[in-house]
Coordinates of C-alpha atoms in Angstrom, one line a residue:
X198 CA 0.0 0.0 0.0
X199 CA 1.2 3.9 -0.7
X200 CA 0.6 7.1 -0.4
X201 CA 2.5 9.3 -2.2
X202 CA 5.4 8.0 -3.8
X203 CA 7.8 9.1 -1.0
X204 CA 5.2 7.8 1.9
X205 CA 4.4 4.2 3.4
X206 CA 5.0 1.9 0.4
X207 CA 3.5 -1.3 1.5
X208 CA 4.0 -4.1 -0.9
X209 CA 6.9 -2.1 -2.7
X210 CA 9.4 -1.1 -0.6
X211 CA 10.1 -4.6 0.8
X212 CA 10.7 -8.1 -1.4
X213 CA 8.6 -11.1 -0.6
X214 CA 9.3 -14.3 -1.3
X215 CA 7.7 -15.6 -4.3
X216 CA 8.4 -18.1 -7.1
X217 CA 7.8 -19.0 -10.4
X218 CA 7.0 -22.6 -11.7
X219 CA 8.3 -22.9 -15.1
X220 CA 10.1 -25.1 -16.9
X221 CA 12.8 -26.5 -14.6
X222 CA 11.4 -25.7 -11.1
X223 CA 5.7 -21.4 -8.2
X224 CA -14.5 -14.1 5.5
X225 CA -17.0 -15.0 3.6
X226 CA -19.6 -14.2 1.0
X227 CA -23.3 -14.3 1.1
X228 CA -25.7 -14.8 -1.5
X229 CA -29.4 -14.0 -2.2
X230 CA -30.6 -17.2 -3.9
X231 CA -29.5 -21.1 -4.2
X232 CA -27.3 -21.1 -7.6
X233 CA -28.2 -24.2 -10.0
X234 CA -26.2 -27.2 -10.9
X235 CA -25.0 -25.6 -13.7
X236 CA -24.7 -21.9 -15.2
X237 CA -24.0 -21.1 -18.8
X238 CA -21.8 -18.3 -19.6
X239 CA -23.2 -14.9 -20.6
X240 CA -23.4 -14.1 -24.3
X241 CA -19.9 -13.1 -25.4
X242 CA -18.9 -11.8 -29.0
X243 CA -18.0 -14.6 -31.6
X244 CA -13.8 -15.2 -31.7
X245 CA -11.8 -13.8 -34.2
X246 CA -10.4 -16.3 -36.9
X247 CA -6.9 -16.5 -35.5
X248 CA -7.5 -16.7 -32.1
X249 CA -9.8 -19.4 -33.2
X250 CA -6.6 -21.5 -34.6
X251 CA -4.5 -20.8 -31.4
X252 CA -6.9 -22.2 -29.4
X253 CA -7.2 -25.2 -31.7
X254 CA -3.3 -25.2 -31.0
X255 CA -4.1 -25.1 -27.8
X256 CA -3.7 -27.4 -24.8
X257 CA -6.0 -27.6 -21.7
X258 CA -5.2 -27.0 -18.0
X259 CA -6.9 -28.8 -15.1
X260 CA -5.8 -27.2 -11.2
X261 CA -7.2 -29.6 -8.2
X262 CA -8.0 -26.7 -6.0
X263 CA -8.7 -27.5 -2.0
X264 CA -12.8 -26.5 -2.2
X265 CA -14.6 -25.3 -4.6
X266 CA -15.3 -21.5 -4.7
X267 CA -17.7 -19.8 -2.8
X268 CA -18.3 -17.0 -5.5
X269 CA -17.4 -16.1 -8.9
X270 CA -17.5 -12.6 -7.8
X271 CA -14.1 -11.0 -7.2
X272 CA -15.9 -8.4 -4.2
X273 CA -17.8 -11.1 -2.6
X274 CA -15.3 -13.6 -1.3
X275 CA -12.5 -13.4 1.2
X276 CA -11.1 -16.6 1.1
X277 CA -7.4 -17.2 -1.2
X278 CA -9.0 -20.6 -2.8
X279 CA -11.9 -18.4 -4.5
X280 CA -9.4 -15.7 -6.0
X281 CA -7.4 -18.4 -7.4
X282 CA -10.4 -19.7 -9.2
X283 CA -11.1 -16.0 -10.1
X284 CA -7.9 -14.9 -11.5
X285 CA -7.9 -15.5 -15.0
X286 CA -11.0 -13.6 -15.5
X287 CA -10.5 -10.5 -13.8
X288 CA -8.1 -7.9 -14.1
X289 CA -8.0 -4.1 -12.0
X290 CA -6.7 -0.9 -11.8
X291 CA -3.2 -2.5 -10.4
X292 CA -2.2 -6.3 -9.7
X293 CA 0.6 -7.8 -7.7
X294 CA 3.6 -9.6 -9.0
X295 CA 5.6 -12.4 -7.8
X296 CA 7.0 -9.6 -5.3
X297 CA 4.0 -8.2 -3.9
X298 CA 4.7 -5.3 -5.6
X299 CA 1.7 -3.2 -7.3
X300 CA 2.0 -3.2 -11.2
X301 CA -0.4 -1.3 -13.4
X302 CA -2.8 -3.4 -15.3
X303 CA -6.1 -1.3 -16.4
X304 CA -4.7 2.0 -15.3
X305 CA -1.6 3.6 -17.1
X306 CA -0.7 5.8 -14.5
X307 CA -1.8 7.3 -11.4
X308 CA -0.9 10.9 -9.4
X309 CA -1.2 11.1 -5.6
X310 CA -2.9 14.7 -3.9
X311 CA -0.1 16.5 -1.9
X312 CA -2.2 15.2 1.4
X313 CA -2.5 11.5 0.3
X314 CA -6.9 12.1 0.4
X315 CA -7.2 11.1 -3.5
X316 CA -5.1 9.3 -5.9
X317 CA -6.3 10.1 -10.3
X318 CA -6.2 6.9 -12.2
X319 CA -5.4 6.9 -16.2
X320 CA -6.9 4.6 -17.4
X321 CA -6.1 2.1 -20.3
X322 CA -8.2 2.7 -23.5
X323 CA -9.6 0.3 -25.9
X324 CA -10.0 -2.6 -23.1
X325 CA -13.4 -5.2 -23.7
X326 CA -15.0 -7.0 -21.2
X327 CA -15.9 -10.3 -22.4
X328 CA -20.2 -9.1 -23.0
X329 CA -18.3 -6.5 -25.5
X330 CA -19.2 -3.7 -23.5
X331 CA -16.2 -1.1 -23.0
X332 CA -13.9 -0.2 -19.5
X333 CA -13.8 3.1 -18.7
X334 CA -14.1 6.0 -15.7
X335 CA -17.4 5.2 -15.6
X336 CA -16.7 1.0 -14.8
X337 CA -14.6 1.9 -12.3
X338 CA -17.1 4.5 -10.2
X339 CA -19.8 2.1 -10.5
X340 CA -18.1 -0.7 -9.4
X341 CA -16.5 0.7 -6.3
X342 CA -20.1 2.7 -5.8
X343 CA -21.6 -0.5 -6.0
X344 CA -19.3 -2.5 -3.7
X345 CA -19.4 -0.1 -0.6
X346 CA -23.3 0.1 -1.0
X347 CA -24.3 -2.0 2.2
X348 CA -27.8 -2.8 0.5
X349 CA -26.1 -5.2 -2.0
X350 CA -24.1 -7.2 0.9
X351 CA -21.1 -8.0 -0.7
X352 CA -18.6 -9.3 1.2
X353 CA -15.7 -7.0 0.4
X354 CA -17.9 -4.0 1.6
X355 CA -15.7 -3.2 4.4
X356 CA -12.6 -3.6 2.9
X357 CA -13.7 -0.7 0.7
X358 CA -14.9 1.6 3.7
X359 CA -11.5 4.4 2.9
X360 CA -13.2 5.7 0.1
X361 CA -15.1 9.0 0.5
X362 CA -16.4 8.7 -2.8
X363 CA -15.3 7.9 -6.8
X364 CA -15.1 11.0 -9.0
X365 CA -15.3 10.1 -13.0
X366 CA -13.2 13.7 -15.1
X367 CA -13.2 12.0 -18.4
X368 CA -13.7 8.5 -19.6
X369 CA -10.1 7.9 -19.3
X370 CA -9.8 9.6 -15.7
X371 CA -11.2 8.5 -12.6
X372 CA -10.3 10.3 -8.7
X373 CA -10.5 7.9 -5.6
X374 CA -11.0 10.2 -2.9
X375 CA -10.5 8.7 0.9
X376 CA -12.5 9.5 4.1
X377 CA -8.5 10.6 5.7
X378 CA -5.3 11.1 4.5
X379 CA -4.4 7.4 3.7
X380 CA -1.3 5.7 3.0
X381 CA -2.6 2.2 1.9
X382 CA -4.5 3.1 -1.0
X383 CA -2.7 1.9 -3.9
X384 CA -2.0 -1.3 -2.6
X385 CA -5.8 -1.5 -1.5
X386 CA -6.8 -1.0 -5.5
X387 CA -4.5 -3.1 -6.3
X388 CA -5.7 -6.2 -4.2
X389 CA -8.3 -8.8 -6.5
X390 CA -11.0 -7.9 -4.7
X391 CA -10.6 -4.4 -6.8
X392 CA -11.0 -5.8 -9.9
X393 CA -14.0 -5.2 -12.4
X394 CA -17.4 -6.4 -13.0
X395 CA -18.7 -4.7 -16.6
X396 CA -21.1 -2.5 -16.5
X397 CA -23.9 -4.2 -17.7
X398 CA -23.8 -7.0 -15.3
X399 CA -24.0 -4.6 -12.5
X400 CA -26.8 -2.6 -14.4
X401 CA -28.6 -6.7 -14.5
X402 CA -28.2 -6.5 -10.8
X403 CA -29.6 -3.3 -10.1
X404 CA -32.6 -4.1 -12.5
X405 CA -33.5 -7.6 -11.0
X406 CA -32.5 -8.5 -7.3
X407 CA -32.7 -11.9 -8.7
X408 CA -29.8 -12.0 -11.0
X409 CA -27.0 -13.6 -9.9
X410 CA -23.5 -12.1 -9.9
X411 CA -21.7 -15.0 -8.0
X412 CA -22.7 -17.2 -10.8
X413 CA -22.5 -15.0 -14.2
X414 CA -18.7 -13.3 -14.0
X415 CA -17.5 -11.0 -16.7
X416 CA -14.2 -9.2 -16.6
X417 CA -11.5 -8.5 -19.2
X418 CA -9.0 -10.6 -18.1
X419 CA -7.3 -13.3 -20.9
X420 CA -10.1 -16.4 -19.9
X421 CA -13.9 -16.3 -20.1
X422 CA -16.3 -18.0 -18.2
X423 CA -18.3 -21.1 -19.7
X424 CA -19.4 -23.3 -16.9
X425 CA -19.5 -24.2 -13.0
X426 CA -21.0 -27.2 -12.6
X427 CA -21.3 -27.9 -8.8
X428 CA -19.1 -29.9 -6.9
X429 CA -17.5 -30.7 -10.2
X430 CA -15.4 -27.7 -12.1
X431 CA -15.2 -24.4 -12.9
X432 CA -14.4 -23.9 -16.8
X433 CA -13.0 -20.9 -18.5
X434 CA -12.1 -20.6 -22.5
X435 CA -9.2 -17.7 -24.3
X436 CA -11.0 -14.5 -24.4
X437 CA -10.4 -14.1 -28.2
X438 CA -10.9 -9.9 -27.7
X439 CA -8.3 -9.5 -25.0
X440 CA -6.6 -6.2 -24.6
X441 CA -2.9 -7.2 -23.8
X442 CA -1.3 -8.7 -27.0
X443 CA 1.6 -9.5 -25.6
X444 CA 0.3 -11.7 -23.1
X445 CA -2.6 -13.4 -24.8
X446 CA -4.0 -16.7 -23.7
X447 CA -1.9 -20.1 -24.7
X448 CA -4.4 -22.7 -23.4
X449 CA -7.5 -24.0 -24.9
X450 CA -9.0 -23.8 -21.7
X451 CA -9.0 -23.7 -17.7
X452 CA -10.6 -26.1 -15.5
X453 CA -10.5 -25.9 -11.5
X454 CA -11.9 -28.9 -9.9
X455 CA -12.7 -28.7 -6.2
X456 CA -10.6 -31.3 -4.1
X457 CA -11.2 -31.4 -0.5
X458 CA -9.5 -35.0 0.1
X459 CA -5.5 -33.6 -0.3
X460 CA -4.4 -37.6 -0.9
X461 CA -6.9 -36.9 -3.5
X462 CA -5.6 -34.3 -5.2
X463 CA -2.5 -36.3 -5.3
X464 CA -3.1 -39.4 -6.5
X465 CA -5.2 -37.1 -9.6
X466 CA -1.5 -35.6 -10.3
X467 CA 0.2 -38.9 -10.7
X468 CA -2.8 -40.2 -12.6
X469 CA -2.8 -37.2 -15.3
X470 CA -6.3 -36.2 -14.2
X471 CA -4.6 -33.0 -13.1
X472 CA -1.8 -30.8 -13.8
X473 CA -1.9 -28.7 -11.2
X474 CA -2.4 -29.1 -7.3
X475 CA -2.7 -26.2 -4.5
X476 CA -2.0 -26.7 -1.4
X477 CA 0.3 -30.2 -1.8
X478 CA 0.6 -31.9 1.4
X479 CA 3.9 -31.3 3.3
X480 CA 4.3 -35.2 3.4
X481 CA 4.0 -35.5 0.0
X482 CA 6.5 -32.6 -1.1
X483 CA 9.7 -34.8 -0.8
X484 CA 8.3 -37.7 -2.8
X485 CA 6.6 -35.7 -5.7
X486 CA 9.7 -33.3 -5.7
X487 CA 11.9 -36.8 -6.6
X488 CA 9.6 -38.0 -9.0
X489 CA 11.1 -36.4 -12.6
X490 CA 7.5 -35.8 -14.1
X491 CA 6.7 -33.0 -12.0
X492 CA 8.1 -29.7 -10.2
X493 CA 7.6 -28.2 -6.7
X494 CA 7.5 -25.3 -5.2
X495 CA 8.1 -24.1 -1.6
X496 CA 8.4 -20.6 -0.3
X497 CA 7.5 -19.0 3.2
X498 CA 3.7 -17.7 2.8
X499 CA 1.9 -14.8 3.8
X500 CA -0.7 -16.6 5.9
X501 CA -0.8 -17.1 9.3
X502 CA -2.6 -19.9 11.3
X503 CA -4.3 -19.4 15.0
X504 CA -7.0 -20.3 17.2
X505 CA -9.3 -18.3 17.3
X506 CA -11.5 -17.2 20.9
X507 CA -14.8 -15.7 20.7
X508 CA -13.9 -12.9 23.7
X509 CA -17.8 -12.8 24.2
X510 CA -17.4 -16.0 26.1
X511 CA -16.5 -15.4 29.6
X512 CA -14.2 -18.1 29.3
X513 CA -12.0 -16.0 27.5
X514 CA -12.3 -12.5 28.8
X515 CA -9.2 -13.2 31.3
X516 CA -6.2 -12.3 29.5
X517 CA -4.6 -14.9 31.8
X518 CA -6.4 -17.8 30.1
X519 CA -6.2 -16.6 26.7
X520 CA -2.4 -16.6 27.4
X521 CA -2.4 -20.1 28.8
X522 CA -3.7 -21.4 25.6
X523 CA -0.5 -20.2 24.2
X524 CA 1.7 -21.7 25.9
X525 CA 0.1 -24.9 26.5
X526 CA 0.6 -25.5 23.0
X527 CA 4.1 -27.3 21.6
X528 CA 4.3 -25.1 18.2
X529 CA 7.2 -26.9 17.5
X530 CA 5.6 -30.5 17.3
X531 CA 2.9 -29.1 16.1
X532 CA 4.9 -27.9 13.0
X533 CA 6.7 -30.7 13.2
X534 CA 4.5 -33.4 13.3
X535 CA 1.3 -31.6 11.2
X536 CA 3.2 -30.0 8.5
X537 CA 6.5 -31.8 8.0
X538 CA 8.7 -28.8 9.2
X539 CA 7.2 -26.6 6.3
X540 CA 6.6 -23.9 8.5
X541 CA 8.1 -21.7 11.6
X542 CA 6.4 -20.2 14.9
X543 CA 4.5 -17.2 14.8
X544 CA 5.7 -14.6 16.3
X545 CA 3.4 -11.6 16.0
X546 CA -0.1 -11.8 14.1
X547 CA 1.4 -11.0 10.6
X548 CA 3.8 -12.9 8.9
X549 CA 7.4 -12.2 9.3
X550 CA 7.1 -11.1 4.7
X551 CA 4.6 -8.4 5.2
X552 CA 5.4 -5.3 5.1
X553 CA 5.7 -3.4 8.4
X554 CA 6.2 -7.2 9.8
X555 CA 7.8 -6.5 13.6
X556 CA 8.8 -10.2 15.8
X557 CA 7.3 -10.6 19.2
X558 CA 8.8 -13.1 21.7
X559 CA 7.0 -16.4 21.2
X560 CA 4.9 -18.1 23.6
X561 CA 7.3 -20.8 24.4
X562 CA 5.8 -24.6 25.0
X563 CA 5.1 -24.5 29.0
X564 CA 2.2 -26.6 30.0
X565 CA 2.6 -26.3 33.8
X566 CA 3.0 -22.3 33.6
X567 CA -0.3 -22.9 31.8
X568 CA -2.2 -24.5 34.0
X569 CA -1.1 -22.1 37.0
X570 CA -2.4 -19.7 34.8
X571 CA -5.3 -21.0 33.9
X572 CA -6.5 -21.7 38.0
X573 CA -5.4 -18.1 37.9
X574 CA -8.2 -17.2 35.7
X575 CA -10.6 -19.0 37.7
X576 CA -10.5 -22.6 35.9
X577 CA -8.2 -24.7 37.8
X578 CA -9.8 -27.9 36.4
X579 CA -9.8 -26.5 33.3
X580 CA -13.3 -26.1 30.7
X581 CA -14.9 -27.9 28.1
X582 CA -14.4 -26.3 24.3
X583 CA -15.4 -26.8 21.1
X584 CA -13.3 -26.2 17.8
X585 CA -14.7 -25.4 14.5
X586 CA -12.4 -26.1 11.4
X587 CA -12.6 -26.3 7.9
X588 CA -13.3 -30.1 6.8
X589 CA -9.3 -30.5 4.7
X590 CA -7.3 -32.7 6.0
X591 CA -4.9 -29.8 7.2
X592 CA -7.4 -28.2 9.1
X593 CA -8.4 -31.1 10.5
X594 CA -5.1 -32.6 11.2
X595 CA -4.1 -29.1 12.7
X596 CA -7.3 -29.1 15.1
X597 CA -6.9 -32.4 16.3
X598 CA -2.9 -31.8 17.6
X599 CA -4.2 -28.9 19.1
X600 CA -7.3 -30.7 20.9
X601 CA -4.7 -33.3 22.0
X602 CA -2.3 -30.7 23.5
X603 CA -4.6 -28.5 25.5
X604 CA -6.2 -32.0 26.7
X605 CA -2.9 -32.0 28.8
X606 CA -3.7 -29.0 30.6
X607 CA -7.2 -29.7 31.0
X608 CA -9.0 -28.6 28.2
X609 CA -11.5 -30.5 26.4
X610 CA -11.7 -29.3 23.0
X611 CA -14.3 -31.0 20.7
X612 CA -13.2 -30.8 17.3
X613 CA -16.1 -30.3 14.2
X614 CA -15.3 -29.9 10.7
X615 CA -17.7 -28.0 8.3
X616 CA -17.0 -27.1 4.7
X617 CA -15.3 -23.9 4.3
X618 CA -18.1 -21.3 3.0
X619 CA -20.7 -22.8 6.1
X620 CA -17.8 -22.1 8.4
X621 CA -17.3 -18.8 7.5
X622 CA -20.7 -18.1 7.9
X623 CA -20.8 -19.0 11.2
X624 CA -18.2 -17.2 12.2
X625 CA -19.4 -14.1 10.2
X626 CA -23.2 -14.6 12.3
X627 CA -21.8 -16.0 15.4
X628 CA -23.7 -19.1 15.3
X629 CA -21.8 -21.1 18.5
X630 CA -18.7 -19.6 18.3
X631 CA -15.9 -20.9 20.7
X632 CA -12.6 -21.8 19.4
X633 CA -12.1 -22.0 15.5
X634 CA -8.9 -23.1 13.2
X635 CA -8.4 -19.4 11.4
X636 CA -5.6 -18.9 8.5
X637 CA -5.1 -15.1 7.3
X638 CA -2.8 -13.8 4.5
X639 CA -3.3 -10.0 3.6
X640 CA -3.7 -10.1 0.2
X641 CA -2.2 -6.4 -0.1
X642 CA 1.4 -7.8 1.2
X643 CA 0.9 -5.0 3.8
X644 CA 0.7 -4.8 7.6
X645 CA -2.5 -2.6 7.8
X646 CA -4.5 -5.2 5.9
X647 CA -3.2 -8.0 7.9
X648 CA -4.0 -6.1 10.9
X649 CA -7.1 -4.3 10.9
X650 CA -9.8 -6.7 9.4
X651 CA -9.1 -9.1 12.4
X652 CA -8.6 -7.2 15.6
X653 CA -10.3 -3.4 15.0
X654 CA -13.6 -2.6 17.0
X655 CA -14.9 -1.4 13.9
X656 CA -14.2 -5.1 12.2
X657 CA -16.5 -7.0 13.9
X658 CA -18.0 -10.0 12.0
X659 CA -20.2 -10.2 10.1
X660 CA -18.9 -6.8 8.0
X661 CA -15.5 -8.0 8.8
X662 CA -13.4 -10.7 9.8
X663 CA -13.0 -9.9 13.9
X664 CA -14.8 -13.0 14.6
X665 CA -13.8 -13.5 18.0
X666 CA -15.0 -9.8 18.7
X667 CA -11.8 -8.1 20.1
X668 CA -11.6 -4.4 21.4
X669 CA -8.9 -2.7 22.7
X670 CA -9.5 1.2 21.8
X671 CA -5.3 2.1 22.4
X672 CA -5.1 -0.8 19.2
X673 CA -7.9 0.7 17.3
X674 CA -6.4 4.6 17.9
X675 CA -2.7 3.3 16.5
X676 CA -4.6 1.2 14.0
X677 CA -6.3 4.8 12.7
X678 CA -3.2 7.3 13.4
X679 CA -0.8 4.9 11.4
X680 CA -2.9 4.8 8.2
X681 CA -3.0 8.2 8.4
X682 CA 0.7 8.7 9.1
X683 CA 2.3 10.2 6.0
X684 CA 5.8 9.7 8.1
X685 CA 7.0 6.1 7.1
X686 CA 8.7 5.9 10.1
X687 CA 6.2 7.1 12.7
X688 CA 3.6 5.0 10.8
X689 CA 5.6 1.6 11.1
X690 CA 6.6 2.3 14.8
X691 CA 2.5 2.4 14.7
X692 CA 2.5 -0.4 13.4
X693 CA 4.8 -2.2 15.3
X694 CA 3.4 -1.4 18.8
X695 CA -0.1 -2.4 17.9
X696 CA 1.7 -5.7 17.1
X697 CA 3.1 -6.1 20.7
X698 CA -0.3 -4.7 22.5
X699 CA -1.8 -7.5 20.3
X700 CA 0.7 -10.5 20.7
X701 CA 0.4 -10.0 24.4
X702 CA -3.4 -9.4 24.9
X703 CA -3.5 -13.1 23.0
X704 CA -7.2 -12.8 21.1
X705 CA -5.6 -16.3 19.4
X706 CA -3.7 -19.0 20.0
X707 CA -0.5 -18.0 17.4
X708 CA 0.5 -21.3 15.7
X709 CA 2.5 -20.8 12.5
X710 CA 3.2 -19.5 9.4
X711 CA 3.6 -22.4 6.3
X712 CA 5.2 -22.4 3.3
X713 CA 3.3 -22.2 0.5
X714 CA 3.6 -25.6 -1.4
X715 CA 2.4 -26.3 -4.9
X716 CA 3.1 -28.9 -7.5
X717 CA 2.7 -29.5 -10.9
X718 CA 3.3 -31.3 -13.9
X719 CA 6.3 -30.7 -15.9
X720 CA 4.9 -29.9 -19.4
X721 CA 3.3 -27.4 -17.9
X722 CA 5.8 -23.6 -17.5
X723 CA 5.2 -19.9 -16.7
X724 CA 2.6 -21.2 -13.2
X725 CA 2.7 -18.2 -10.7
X726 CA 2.4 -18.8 -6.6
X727 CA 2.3 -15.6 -5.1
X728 CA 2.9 -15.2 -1.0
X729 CA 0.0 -14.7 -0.8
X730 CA -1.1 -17.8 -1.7
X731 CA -2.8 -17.2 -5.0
X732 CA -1.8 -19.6 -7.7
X733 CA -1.7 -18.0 -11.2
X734 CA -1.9 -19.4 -14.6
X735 CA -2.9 -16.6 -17.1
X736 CA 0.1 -17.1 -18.7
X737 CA 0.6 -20.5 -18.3
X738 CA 1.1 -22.9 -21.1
X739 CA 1.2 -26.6 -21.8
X740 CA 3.8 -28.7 -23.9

């Protein structure tokens, strides 16, 4: 995230791990309506004759994604797995590369205001979404007008909430103009969630409440939509019209199936049923990475995993307990043992590769200073629990070491799997909430965003994803000063204090931060694993 070019650079001013798989080695949404078994693509303008033969050239791709996607809408979902599936489709002002860094995609150029309150896009001209209608000034105002609208309940609302409002100059200029001086911005717009629906599509929204925007995506990015069958696949075919030539579409087509079983997804790989996987098991890296037919990829992540507590629960409103469940838990074995030492302790609720990162002393593994501190905070013989976590083998693997270990010091944790998007639903309504398996990347490679939506007063479920419904106002004052900081250095030292107020008020149980791991089959070059998590194949192509 930046504000002016000599402010808080989030994203740019630090390198991230990354990597790129080619040819020798990279909260939740709510709909209005049950979708059908099967949606047909929106009318789209008959291909061109040569993109017709270079898609008869063509080779498919098939990625074994861990669940299928909650939406096809880029600002209704807050999950990694759904932007994946989104990614070829969609395209915004800015992207990220392998670096985190914010690269200009729709927008040509952009000029900060001396105050950091607005940032003036220019944008790219002659750019198509796939229905044929055009990108312009006016896209971009009605889809960021659209997004922060609370009436149409789209997930990303919130993470919208800086803007004041969007003011259209010319069909080739657009102003974002911010609520406060704001030194995120750029990074913010640059983040999927800010990429574009057409026009018309929205317009189809606003004309019948009925329509279905999870389920009919247009964009202007290189692959269009043609099907989602449920539980099944997602398919996407070359956008013959696409803007960039230089980076046109080499596969005949995309197909994401949903995979929850990760042995699953494996034995697809070795079978040629897939040629991509996400999210390869740690257990299974050394063996697939030996095997000649196919590459792997490991790189520390952005994400960070925890237990979270709902702080409503009395339980939990003793700081003292809430920093037993830290240290009765052996990080170490649980790394060890869980994810095959792909992964180190966290030490602060950000990862140590985003920006404005700053290390806390860990919680070391002590179960009897937990327990004293537990009888401390009035439960000497400890409480019952129960732990929601998403139904992957992971998750569920993760939960179940951590029910074991606070068994020793007297907690009875009940472990329940649900499918992700039912999950984060009940976490966004507070149906039950105890203890839940959480994992959090900031997709804007910045501290801010990896900050805010979690532990801010103002980011209570369900408009954000402060679940466990932490308030501290000194952490929600730093939170607000920092983004307004035009002072790097002030802003960071922010930053890093809210960090420590956090790490020691222990609203989770910090666990770790994995590597990202990703395999896939050799003929296949030019995949892209970002830290964040998101696996891109835009440009991939198949031999």
């Amino acid at each position: 995230m930046a504000r002016k070019r000599n402010g808080l650079k989030a994203g740019v001013s630090v390198v991230l791990a990354a990597g790129m798989l080619a040819a020798c080695s990279q909260a939740p949404a709510t709909t209005t309506q049950s979708p059908p078994a099967s949606t047909p693509a929106p009318e789209t303008p008959a291909p061109t004759a040569p993109a017709q033969e270079k898609k008869e050239e063509a080779k498919p791709v098939t990625l074994a994604v861990e669940a299928e996607p909650i939406s096809l809408d880029p600002q209704n979902v807050t999950d990694g797995n759904s932007i994946t599936v989104q990614r070829p489709m969609y395209e915004g002002l800015f992207a990220f590369d392998d670096k985190m860094q914010p690269v200009p995609v729709l927008a040509t150029g952009y000029e900060f205001s001396q105050d950091a309150t607005s940032v003036t896009f220019t944008l790219r001209e002659g750019v198509t979404f796939h229905d044929g209608s055009p990108f312009n000034a006016d896209v971009v105002k009605a889809n960021l007008d659209f997004v922060r609208d609370e009436k149409n309940g789209l997930a990303r609302r919130s993470f919208f909430s800086f803007i004041k409002e969007v003011v259209v100059k010319d069909p080739t200029h657009v102003t974002v103009v911010a609520t406060a001086p704001n030194s995120a911005m750029l990074s913010y717009l640059a983040h999927p969630s800010a990429s574009f629906k057409s026009l018309e599509s929205i317009k189809k929204k606003q004309a019948d409440a009925s329509y279905n925007l999870d389920r009919n995506p247009v964009g202007t990015g290189p692959y269009k939509f043609v099907e989602w069958k449920d539980n099944q696949y997602v398919k996407y075919e070359p956008n013959p019209n696409y803007w960039n030539k230089e980076k046109l579409p080499k596969l005949a087509n995309i197909i994401y199936k949903p995979v929850t079983e990760a042995s699953t997804r494996i034995n697809m790989l070795k079978a040629g049923e897939t040629d991509i996987i996400t999210k390869l098991p740690t257990q299974a890296a050394k063996e697939i990475s030996q095997d000649s037919n196919y590459n792997v990829f490991t790189a520390p992540s952005l994400n960070v995993y925890y237990v979270g507590l709902n702080l409503k629960e009395k339980k939990y409103q003793d700081k003292k307990v809430r920093q037993a469940l830290n240290y009765a838990i052996n990080k170490d074995e649980l790394i060890a043992s869980v994810v095959d030492g792909y992964a180190k302790v966290a030490d602060s609720a950000i990862a140590p590769g985003t920006f404005g990162y700053s290390q806390q002393k860990v919680y070391e593994y002590n179960p009897d200073l937990a327990k004293k501190m537990l009888a401390e905070g009035g439960f000497k013989d400890g409480f019952t629990a129960t732990l929601w976590t998403r139904n992957t083998s992971e998750f569920i693997a993760i939960a179940e070491n951590v029910a074991i270990q606070l068994g020793k010091v007297g907690i009875k944790a009940k472990v329940q799997a649900y499918e992700s998007g039912t999950l984060f639903d009940m976490l966004d309504h507070n149906k039950g909430t105890d203890m839940w398996i959480g994992r959090w990347s900031p997709g804007t490679g910045e501290v801010d965003y990896g900050i805010r939506p979690n532990f801010h007063t103002k980011s209570f479920a369900p408009d954000n994803n402060n679940s466990g419904f932490y308030s501290n106002k000194e952490v929600d004052t730093l939170l607000d000063e920092a983004l307004a900081t035009a002072n790097k250095e002030e802003s960071l030292k922010k930053y890093a204090d809210v960090q420590k107020i956090i790490y020691d008020d222990a609203p989770w149980v910090f666990l770790h931060v994995p590597d990202n791991v990703v395999a896939k089959a050799k003929d296949v070059n030019d995949v892209n694993v970002l830290p964040s998590d998101t696996v891109i194949v835009n440009n991939a192509v198949k031999n």
